């Protein structure tokens, strides 16, 4: 099984439960997920995101100057989901203000983008995990591998189809077009060991 359990809140904490001291967190590494809302860079590369509870937070890349990170090249585009490993919560300096999440500039390359909104990423990841646990069925008509010859989607290798017709239906009607890129990104970030 390669896909981590996205329902595990110790592995995928919310902004509010991100620790101030990452080394004290029970799970290592852990990943904060956020849907990218805006680029708010003033002095350091800064994104505004929304976590799995739709709570907004800022992500600041420490130790980089304002041009130190090309968000688009890093796959961190508006509407996409950022995966932030070992994000450190910096509490607000004054009461009533919001804290933010900080990542060391040297680890900026470890922050990855998944091409899809967070809600969809969570759904696709859960489906992918379920599918990994059971033996091959067609994604569209559920024909079993023992009865038909299944072919894997060449894009993501995470979806299986019994025929060209089912593959075409999966791509358009069942939304695999978006899921395919999400699955590919998940497999790149968490490769099979
Ligand atoms: Zn089928
Ligand atoms: Zn695919």
PDB file of C-alpha atoms in Angstrom, residues 10-99:
ATOM      1  CA  UNK A  10      -1.909  12.997  13.173  1.00  0.00           C
ATOM      2  CA  UNK A  11      -0.343  12.435   9.754  1.00  0.00           C
ATOM      3  CA  UNK A  12      -2.405  15.189   8.087  1.00  0.00           C
ATOM      4  CA  UNK A  13      -3.073  17.768  10.812  1.00  0.00           C
ATOM      5  CA  UNK A  14      -5.152  20.907  10.455  1.00  0.00           C
ATOM      6  CA  UNK A  15      -3.590  24.354  10.727  1.00  0.00           C
ATOM      7  CA  UNK A  16      -4.797  24.634  14.343  1.00  0.00           C
ATOM      8  CA  UNK A  17      -3.123  21.360  15.334  1.00  0.00           C
ATOM      9  CA  UNK A  18       0.205  22.019  13.590  1.00  0.00           C
ATOM     10  CA  UNK A  19       2.830  21.996  16.350  1.00  0.00           C
ATOM     11  CA  UNK A  20       5.066  24.892  17.353  1.00  0.00           C
ATOM     12  CA  UNK A  21       7.889  22.377  17.717  1.00  0.00           C
ATOM     13  CA  UNK A  22       7.803  19.873  14.828  1.00  0.00           C
ATOM     14  CA  UNK A  23      10.206  17.496  16.600  1.00  0.00           C
ATOM     15  CA  UNK A  24       7.601  17.033  19.361  1.00  0.00           C
ATOM     16  CA  UNK A  25       4.881  15.939  16.934  1.00  0.00           C
ATOM     17  CA  UNK A  26       3.894  12.252  17.334  1.00  0.00           C
ATOM     18  CA  UNK A  27       4.059  11.534  13.577  1.00  0.00           C
ATOM     19  CA  UNK A  28       7.091  12.373  11.482  1.00  0.00           C
ATOM     20  CA  UNK A  29       6.999  13.548   8.849  1.00  0.00           C
ATOM     21  CA  UNK A  30       3.503  15.014   8.981  1.00  0.00           C
ATOM     22  CA  UNK A  31       1.804  16.960   6.218  1.00  0.00           C
ATOM     23  CA  UNK A  32      -0.348  20.042   6.433  1.00  0.00           C
ATOM     24  CA  UNK A  33      -2.680  20.248   3.433  1.00  0.00           C
ATOM     25  CA  UNK A  34      -3.993  23.560   2.152  1.00  0.00           C
ATOM     26  CA  UNK A  35      -5.846  24.779  -0.898  1.00  0.00           C
ATOM     27  CA  UNK A  36      -3.974  27.743  -2.342  1.00  0.00           C
ATOM     28  CA  UNK A  37      -6.040  30.933  -2.307  1.00  0.00           C
ATOM     29  CA  UNK A  38      -3.575  33.710  -2.962  1.00  0.00           C
ATOM     30  CA  UNK A  39       0.009  34.859  -3.269  1.00  0.00           C
ATOM     31  CA  UNK A  40       0.586  37.391  -0.470  1.00  0.00           C
ATOM     32  CA  UNK A  41       4.328  37.838  -0.892  1.00  0.00           C
ATOM     33  CA  UNK A  42       5.660  41.131   0.479  1.00  0.00           C
ATOM     34  CA  UNK A  43       9.103  40.514   1.969  1.00  0.00           C
ATOM     35  CA  UNK A  44       9.239  36.688   1.971  1.00  0.00           C
ATOM     36  CA  UNK A  45       7.440  34.186  -0.295  1.00  0.00           C
ATOM     37  CA  UNK A  46       3.999  33.879   1.325  1.00  0.00           C
ATOM     38  CA  UNK A  47       0.852  31.999   0.326  1.00  0.00           C
ATOM     39  CA  UNK A  48      -2.622  32.173   1.813  1.00  0.00           C
ATOM     40  CA  UNK A  49      -4.305  28.784   1.972  1.00  0.00           C
ATOM     41  CA  UNK A  50      -7.365  27.103   3.401  1.00  0.00           C
ATOM     42  CA  UNK A  51      -6.968  23.891   5.423  1.00  0.00           C
ATOM     43  CA  UNK A  52      -9.147  20.737   5.525  1.00  0.00           C
ATOM     44  CA  UNK A  53     -11.544  22.479   7.912  1.00  0.00           C
ATOM     45  CA  UNK A  54     -11.713  25.514   5.584  1.00  0.00           C
ATOM     46  CA  UNK A  55      -9.706  27.509   8.103  1.00  0.00           C
ATOM     47  CA  UNK A  56      -7.469  30.085   6.400  1.00  0.00           C
ATOM     48  CA  UNK A  57      -3.761  30.295   7.164  1.00  0.00           C
ATOM     49  CA  UNK A  58      -0.616  31.873   5.770  1.00  0.00           C
ATOM     50  CA  UNK A  59       2.453  29.877   4.762  1.00  0.00           C
ATOM     51  CA  UNK A  60       5.749  31.761   4.977  1.00  0.00           C
ATOM     52  CA  UNK A  61       9.010  30.477   3.483  1.00  0.00           C
ATOM     53  CA  UNK A  62      11.627  31.638   5.947  1.00  0.00           C
ATOM     54  CA  UNK A  63      15.093  32.697   4.926  1.00  0.00           C
ATOM     55  CA  UNK A  64      14.178  33.412   1.297  1.00  0.00           C
ATOM     56  CA  UNK A  65      13.850  36.833  -0.246  1.00  0.00           C
ATOM     57  CA  UNK A  66      10.719  37.862  -2.085  1.00  0.00           C
ATOM     58  CA  UNK A  67      11.879  36.421  -5.419  1.00  0.00           C
ATOM     59  CA  UNK A  68      13.361  33.336  -3.784  1.00  0.00           C
ATOM     60  CA  UNK A  69      10.645  30.929  -4.915  1.00  0.00           C
ATOM     61  CA  UNK A  70       8.753  30.584  -8.177  1.00  0.00           C
ATOM     62  CA  UNK A  71       5.368  29.295  -6.960  1.00  0.00           C
ATOM     63  CA  UNK A  72       4.133  28.380 -10.437  1.00  0.00           C
ATOM     64  CA  UNK A  73       7.256  26.379 -11.264  1.00  0.00           C
ATOM     65  CA  UNK A  74       6.943  24.613  -7.921  1.00  0.00           C
ATOM     66  CA  UNK A  75       3.403  23.571  -8.899  1.00  0.00           C
ATOM     67  CA  UNK A  76       1.885  25.823  -6.244  1.00  0.00           C
ATOM     68  CA  UNK A  77      -0.910  27.396  -8.242  1.00  0.00           C
ATOM     69  CA  UNK A  78      -4.124  29.058  -7.114  1.00  0.00           C
ATOM     70  CA  UNK A  79      -6.891  26.498  -6.559  1.00  0.00           C
ATOM     71  CA  UNK A  80      -4.404  23.629  -6.234  1.00  0.00           C
ATOM     72  CA  UNK A  81      -3.558  21.828  -3.006  1.00  0.00           C
ATOM     73  CA  UNK A  82      -0.202  22.345  -1.297  1.00  0.00           C
ATOM     74  CA  UNK A  83       1.376  19.532   0.731  1.00  0.00           C
ATOM     75  CA  UNK A  84       3.523  21.084   3.460  1.00  0.00           C
ATOM     76  CA  UNK A  85       5.815  18.641   5.291  1.00  0.00           C
ATOM     77  CA  UNK A  86       6.592  19.374   8.954  1.00  0.00           C
ATOM     78  CA  UNK A  87       5.103  22.875   8.890  1.00  0.00           C
ATOM     79  CA  UNK A  88       5.855  24.777  12.073  1.00  0.00           C
ATOM     80  CA  UNK A  89       3.103  26.858  13.636  1.00  0.00           C
ATOM     81  CA  UNK A  90       4.225  30.340  14.621  1.00  0.00           C
ATOM     82  CA  UNK A  91       1.790  31.708  17.200  1.00  0.00           C
ATOM     83  CA  UNK A  92       0.553  35.307  16.889  1.00  0.00           C
ATOM     84  CA  UNK A  93       2.663  37.975  18.579  1.00  0.00           C
ATOM     85  CA  UNK A  94      -0.396  39.750  19.949  1.00  0.00           C
ATOM     86  CA  UNK A  95      -3.736  38.452  21.058  1.00  0.00           C
ATOM     87  CA  UNK A  96      -6.451  38.709  18.451  1.00  0.00           C
ATOM     88  CA  UNK A  97      -3.987  38.272  15.575  1.00  0.00           C
ATOM     89  CA  UNK A  98      -3.564  35.065  13.621  1.00  0.00           C
ATOM     90  CA  UNK A  99      -0.486  32.917  13.640  1.00  0.00           C
TER      91      UNK A  99
END
